[in-house]
Tab-separated table of C-alpha atoms and ligand atoms in Angstrom:
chain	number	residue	atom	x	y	z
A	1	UNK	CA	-16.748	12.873	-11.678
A	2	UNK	CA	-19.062	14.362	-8.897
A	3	UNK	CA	-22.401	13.534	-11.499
A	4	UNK	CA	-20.554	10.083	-12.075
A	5	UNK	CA	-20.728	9.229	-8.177
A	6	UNK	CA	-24.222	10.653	-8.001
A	7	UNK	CA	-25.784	8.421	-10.132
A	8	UNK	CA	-24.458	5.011	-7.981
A	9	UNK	CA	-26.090	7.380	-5.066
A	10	UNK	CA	-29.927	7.259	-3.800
A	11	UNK	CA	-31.206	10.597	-4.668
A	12	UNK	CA	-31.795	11.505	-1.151
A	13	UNK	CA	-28.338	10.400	0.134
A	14	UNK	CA	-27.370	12.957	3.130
A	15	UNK	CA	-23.779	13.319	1.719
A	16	UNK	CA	-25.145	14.092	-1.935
A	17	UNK	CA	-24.566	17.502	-1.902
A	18	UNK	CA	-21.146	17.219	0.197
A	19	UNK	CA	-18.943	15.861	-2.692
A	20	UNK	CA	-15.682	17.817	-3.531
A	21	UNK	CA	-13.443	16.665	-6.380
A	22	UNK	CA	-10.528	18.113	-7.451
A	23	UNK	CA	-7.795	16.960	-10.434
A	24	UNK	CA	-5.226	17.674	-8.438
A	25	UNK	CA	-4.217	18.397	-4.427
A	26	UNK	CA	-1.300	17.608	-2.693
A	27	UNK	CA	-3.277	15.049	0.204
A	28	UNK	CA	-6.952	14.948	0.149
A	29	UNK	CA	-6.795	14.815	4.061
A	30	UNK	CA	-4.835	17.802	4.400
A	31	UNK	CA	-6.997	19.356	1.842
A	32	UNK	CA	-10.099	17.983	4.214
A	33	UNK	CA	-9.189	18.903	7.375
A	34	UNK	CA	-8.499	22.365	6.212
A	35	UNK	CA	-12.221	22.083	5.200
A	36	UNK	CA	-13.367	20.681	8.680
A	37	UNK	CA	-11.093	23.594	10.600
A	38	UNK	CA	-12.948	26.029	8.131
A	39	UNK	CA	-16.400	24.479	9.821
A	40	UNK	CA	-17.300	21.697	6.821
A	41	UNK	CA	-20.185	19.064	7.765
A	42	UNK	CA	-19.704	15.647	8.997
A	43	UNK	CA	-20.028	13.701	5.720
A	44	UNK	CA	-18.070	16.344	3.278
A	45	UNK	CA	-16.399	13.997	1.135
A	46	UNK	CA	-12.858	15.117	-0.840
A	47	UNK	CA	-11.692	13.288	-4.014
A	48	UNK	CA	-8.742	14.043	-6.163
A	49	UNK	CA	-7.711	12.400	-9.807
A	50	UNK	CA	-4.102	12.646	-8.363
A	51	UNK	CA	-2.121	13.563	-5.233
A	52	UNK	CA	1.300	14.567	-5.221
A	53	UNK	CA	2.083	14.113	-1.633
A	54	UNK	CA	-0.709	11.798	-0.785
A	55	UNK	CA	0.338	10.139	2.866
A	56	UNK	CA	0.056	7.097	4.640
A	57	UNK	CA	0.561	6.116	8.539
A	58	UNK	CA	3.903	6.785	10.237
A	59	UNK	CA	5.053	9.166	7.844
A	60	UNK	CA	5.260	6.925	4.841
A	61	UNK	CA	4.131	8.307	1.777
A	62	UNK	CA	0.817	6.725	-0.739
A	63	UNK	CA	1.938	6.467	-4.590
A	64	UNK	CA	-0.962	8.287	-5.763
A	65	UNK	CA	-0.676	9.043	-9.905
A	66	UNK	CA	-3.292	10.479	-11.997
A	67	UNK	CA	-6.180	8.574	-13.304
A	68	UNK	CA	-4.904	4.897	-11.544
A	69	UNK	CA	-6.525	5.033	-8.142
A	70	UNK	CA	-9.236	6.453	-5.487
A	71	UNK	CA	-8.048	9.016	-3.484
A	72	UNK	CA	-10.373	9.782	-1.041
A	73	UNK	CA	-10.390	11.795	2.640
A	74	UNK	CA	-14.042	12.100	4.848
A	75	UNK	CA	-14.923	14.186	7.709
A	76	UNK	CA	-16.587	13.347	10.436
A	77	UNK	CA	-17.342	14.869	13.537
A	78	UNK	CA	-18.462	11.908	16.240
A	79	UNK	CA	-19.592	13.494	19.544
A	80	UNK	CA	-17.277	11.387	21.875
A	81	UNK	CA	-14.458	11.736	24.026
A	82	UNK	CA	-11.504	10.620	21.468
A	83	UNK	CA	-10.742	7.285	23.728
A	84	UNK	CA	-13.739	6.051	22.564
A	85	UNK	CA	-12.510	5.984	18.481
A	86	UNK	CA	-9.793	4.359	19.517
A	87	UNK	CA	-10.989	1.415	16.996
A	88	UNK	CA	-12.034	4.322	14.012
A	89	UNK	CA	-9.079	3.142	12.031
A	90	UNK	CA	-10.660	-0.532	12.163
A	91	UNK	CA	-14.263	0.187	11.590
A	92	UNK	CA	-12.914	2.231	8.518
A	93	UNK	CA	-10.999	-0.226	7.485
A	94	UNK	CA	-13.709	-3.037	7.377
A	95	UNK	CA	-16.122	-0.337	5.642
A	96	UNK	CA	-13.441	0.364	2.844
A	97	UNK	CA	-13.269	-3.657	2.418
A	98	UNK	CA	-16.810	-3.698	2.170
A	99	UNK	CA	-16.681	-1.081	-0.419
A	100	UNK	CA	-14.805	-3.330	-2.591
A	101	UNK	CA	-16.655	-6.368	-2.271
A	102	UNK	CA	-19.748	-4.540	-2.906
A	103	UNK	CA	-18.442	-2.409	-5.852
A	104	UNK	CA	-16.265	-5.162	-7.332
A	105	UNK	CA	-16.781	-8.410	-6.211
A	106	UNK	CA	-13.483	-9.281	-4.686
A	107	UNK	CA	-13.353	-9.277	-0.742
A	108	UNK	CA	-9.967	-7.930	0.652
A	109	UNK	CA	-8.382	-9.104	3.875
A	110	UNK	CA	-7.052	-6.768	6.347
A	111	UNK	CA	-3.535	-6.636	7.319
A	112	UNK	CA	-4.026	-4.856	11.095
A	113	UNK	CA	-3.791	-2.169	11.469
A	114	UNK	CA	-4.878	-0.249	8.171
A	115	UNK	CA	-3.964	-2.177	4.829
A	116	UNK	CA	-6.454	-3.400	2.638
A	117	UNK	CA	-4.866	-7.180	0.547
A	118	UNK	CA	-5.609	-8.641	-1.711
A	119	UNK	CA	-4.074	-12.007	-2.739
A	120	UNK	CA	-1.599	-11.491	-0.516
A	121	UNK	CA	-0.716	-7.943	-1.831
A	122	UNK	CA	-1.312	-4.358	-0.391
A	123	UNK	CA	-4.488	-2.953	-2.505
A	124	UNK	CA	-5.078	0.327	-0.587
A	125	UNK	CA	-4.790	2.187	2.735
A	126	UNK	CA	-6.731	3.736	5.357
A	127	UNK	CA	-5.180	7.051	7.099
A	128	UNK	CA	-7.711	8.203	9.750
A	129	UNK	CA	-6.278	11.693	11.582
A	130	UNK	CA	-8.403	13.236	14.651
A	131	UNK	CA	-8.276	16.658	15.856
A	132	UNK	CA	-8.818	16.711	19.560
A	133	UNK	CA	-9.896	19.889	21.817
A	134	UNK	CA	-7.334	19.711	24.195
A	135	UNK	CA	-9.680	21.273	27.183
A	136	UNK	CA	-12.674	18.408	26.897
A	137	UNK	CA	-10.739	16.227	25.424
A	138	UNK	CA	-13.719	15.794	22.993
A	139	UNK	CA	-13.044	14.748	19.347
A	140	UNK	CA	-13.547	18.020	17.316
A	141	UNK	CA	-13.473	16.569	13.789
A	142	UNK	CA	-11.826	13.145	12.300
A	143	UNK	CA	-10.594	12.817	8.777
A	144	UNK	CA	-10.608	9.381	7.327
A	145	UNK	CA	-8.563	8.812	4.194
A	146	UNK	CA	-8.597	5.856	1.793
A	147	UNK	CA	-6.336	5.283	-0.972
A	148	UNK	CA	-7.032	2.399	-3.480
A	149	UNK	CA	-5.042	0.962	-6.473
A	150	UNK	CA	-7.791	0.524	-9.006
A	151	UNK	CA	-6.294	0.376	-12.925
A	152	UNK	CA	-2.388	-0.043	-12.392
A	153	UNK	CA	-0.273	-2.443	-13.680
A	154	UNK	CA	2.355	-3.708	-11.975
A	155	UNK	CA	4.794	-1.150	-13.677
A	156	UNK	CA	3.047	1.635	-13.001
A	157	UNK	CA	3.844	1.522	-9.465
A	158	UNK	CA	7.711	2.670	-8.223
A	159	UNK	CA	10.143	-0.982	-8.433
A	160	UNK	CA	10.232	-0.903	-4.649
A	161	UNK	CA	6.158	-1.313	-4.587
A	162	UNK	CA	6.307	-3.825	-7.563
A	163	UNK	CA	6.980	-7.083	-4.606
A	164	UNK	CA	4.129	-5.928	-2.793
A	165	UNK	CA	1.433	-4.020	-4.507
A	166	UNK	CA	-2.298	-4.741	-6.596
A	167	UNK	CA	-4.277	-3.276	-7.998
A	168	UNK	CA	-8.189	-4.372	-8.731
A	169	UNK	CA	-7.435	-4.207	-12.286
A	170	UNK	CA	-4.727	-6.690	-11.579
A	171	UNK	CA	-6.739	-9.062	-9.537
A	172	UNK	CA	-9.418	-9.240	-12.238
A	173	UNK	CA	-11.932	-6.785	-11.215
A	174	UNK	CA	-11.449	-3.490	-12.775
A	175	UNK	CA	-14.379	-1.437	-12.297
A	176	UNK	CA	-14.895	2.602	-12.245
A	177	UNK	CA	-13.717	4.737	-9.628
A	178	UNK	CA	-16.915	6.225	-9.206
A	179	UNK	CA	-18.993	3.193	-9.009
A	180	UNK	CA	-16.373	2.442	-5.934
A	181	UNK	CA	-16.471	6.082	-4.775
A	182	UNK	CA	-20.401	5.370	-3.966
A	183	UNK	CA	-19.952	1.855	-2.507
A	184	UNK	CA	-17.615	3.733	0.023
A	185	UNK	CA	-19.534	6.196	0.784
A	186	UNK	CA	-22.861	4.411	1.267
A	187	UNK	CA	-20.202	1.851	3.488
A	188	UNK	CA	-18.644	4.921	5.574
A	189	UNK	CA	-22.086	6.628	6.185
A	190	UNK	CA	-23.322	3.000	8.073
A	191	UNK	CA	-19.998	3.448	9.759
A	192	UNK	CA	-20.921	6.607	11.146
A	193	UNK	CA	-23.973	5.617	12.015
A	194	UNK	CA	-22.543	2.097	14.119
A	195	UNK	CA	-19.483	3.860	14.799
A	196	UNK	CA	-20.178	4.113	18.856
A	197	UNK	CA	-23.609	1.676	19.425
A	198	UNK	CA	-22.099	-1.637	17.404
A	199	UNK	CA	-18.215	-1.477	18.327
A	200	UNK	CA	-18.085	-4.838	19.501
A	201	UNK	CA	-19.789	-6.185	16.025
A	202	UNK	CA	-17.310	-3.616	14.339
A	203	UNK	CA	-14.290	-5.456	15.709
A	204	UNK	CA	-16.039	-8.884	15.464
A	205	UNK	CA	-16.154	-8.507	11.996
A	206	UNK	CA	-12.636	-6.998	11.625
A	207	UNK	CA	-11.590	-9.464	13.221
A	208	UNK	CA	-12.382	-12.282	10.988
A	209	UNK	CA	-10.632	-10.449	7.680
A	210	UNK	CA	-7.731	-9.424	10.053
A	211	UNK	CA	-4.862	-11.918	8.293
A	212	UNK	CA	-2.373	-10.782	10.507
A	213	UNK	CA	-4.210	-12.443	13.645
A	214	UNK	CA	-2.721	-16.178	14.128
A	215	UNK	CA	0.488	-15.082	12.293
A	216	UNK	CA	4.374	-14.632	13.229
A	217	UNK	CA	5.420	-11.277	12.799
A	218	UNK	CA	8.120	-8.332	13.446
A	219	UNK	CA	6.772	-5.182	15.071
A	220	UNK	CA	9.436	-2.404	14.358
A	221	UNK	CA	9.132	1.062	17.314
A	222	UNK	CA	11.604	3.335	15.470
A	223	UNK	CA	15.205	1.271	15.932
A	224	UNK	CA	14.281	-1.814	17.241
A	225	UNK	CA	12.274	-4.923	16.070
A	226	UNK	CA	10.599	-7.981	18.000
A	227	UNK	CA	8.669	-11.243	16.879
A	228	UNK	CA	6.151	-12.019	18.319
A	229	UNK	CA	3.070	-13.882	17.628
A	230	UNK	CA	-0.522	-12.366	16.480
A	231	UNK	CA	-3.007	-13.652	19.211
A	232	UNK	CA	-6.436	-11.299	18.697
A	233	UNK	CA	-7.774	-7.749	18.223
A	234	UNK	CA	-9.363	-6.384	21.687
A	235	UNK	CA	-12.495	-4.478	21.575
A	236	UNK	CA	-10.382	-0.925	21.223
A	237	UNK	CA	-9.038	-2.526	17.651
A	238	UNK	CA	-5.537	-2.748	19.801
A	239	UNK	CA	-3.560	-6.123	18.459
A	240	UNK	CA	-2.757	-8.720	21.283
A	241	UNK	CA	0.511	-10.405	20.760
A	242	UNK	CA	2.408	-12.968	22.951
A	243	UNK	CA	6.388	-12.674	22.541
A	244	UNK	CA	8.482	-15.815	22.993
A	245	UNK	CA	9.146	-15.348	26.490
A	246	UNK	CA	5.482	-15.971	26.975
A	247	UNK	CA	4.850	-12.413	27.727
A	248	UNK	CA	1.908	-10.397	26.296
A	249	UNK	CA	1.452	-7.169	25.364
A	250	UNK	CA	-1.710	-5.264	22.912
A	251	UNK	CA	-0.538	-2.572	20.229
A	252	UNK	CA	-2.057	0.147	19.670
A	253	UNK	CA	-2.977	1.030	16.521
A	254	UNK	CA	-0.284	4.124	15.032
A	255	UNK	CA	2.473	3.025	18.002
A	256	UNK	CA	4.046	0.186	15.571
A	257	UNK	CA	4.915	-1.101	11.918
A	258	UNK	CA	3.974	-4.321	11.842
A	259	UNK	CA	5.518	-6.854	9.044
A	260	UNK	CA	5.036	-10.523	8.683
A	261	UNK	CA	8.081	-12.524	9.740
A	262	UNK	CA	9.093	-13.409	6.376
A	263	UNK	CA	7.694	-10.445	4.236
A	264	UNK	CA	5.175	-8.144	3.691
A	265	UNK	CA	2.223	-10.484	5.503
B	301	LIG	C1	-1.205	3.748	4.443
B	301	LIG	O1	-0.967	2.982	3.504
B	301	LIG	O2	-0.472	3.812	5.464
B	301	LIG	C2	-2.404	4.633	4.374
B	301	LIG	C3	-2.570	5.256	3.021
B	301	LIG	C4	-3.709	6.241	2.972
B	301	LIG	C5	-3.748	6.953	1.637
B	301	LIG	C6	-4.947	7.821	1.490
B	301	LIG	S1	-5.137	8.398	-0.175
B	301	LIG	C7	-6.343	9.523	0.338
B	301	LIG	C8	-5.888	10.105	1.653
B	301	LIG	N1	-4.973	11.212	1.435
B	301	LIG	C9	-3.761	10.959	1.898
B	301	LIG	O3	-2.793	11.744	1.847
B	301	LIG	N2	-3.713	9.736	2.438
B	301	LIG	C10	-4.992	9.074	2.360
């Protein structure tokens, strides 16, 4: 797999070298953040055939069977203070969407804060964890991990999945995990490279594949649920939404589930 990603790679790619794969772990980000706590460069990449407890934001879990999709986790160790990544979750998001369009010609939207869609269904996910020094305050590593459905059919994933779930084999483009394995990495090192000097082009562009802005939806904070309506994404990737009483308020990204009023969008 690791010579398969290579050869989409230019030979002189900084992360070359920095490629881990493994058939089987239980979440690549666990698995990488044990490598960034062990000292592991910014770019060390970790990529597993199959998870079997591969996770997803707010405790949910990722479906993540052997062979069907790209499970992948990346370190990175931006020198900030960690309010400043408040929008990492965003920019990874757009880079994983740009990862697809490059590698297979279909452009998913982006259901805020961290789903990647595709006609109208949830493709993949972006996880992004941060370890924080708690005396600077300074971000000491981040993992980013991005799972993608890539040869499923619909019965492979679980019947509660089977309303809401694609795959790129579904939607017409099935293409190799390692060609897409390459597009994201090429994608995630410009990332790191725009992550602090180009945040306001970051969000810009999030912005306009963010479906959830302009739409009617439920945000759920453990027991209870309010409508509201999608307004904008502010320059921290935080979501702006005005609730009926006219009152506004911007989420955070990781504070709320956010569903569409009538289903998944
Ligand atoms: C979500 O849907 O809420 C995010 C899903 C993120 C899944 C990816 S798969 C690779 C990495 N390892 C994990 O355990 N999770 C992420």
């Amino acid at each position: 797999m690791i010579r398969k990603i290579s050869a989409f790679l230019p030979a002189d790619h900084p992360w070359r070298e920095q490629i881990v794969y493994l058939p089987a772990v239980d979440s690549t980000n666990t698995y990488a953040k044990d490598l960034a706590r062990q000292g592991a460069p910014s770019g060390t990449v970790v990529i597993a055939d199959a998870q079997s407890g591969g996770r997803g934001r707010m405790g949910r879990s990722f479906c993540s069977p052997a062979g069907l999709g790209l499970y992948f986790s990346l370190v990175l160790r931006p020198q900030c203070p960690a309010k400043e990544l408040m929008h990492l979750t965003c920019a990874a998001g757009l880079a994983a969407a740009l990862a697809v369009e490059d590698a297979a010609q279909v452009a998913p939207d982006i259901k805020w804060t961290n789903d990647l869609v595709l006609n109208g269904r949830k493709l993949g996910g972006i996880l992004a964890e941060l370890s924080i020094d708690p005396m600077t305050a300074a971000v000491d590593y981040a993992v980013i991990g991005i799972g993608i459905n890539c040869h499923q059919i619909l019965l492979d994933f679980p019947a509660p999945l089977q309303a809401t779930a694609t795959s790129l084999r579904m939607a017409g483009a099935d293409i190799s995990r390692a060609a897409l394995a390459a597009a994201l990495i090429n994608r995630l090192c410009a990332m790191e490279r725009d992550l602090l000097s180009q945040r306001a082009q970051t969000i810009a562009d999030f912005r306009k594949r963010c479906i959830t802005v302009g739409r009617d939806i439920s945000l759920i904070r453990g027991d209870s649920l309010r409508h509201a309506h999608a307004l904008d994404v502010d320059e921290a990737g935080g979501l702006l939404v005005q609730y009926p009483d006219g009152s506004r308020e911007v989420i955070a990204c990781g504070e709320v589930s956010v569903r569409g009023m009538y289903g998944y969008l």
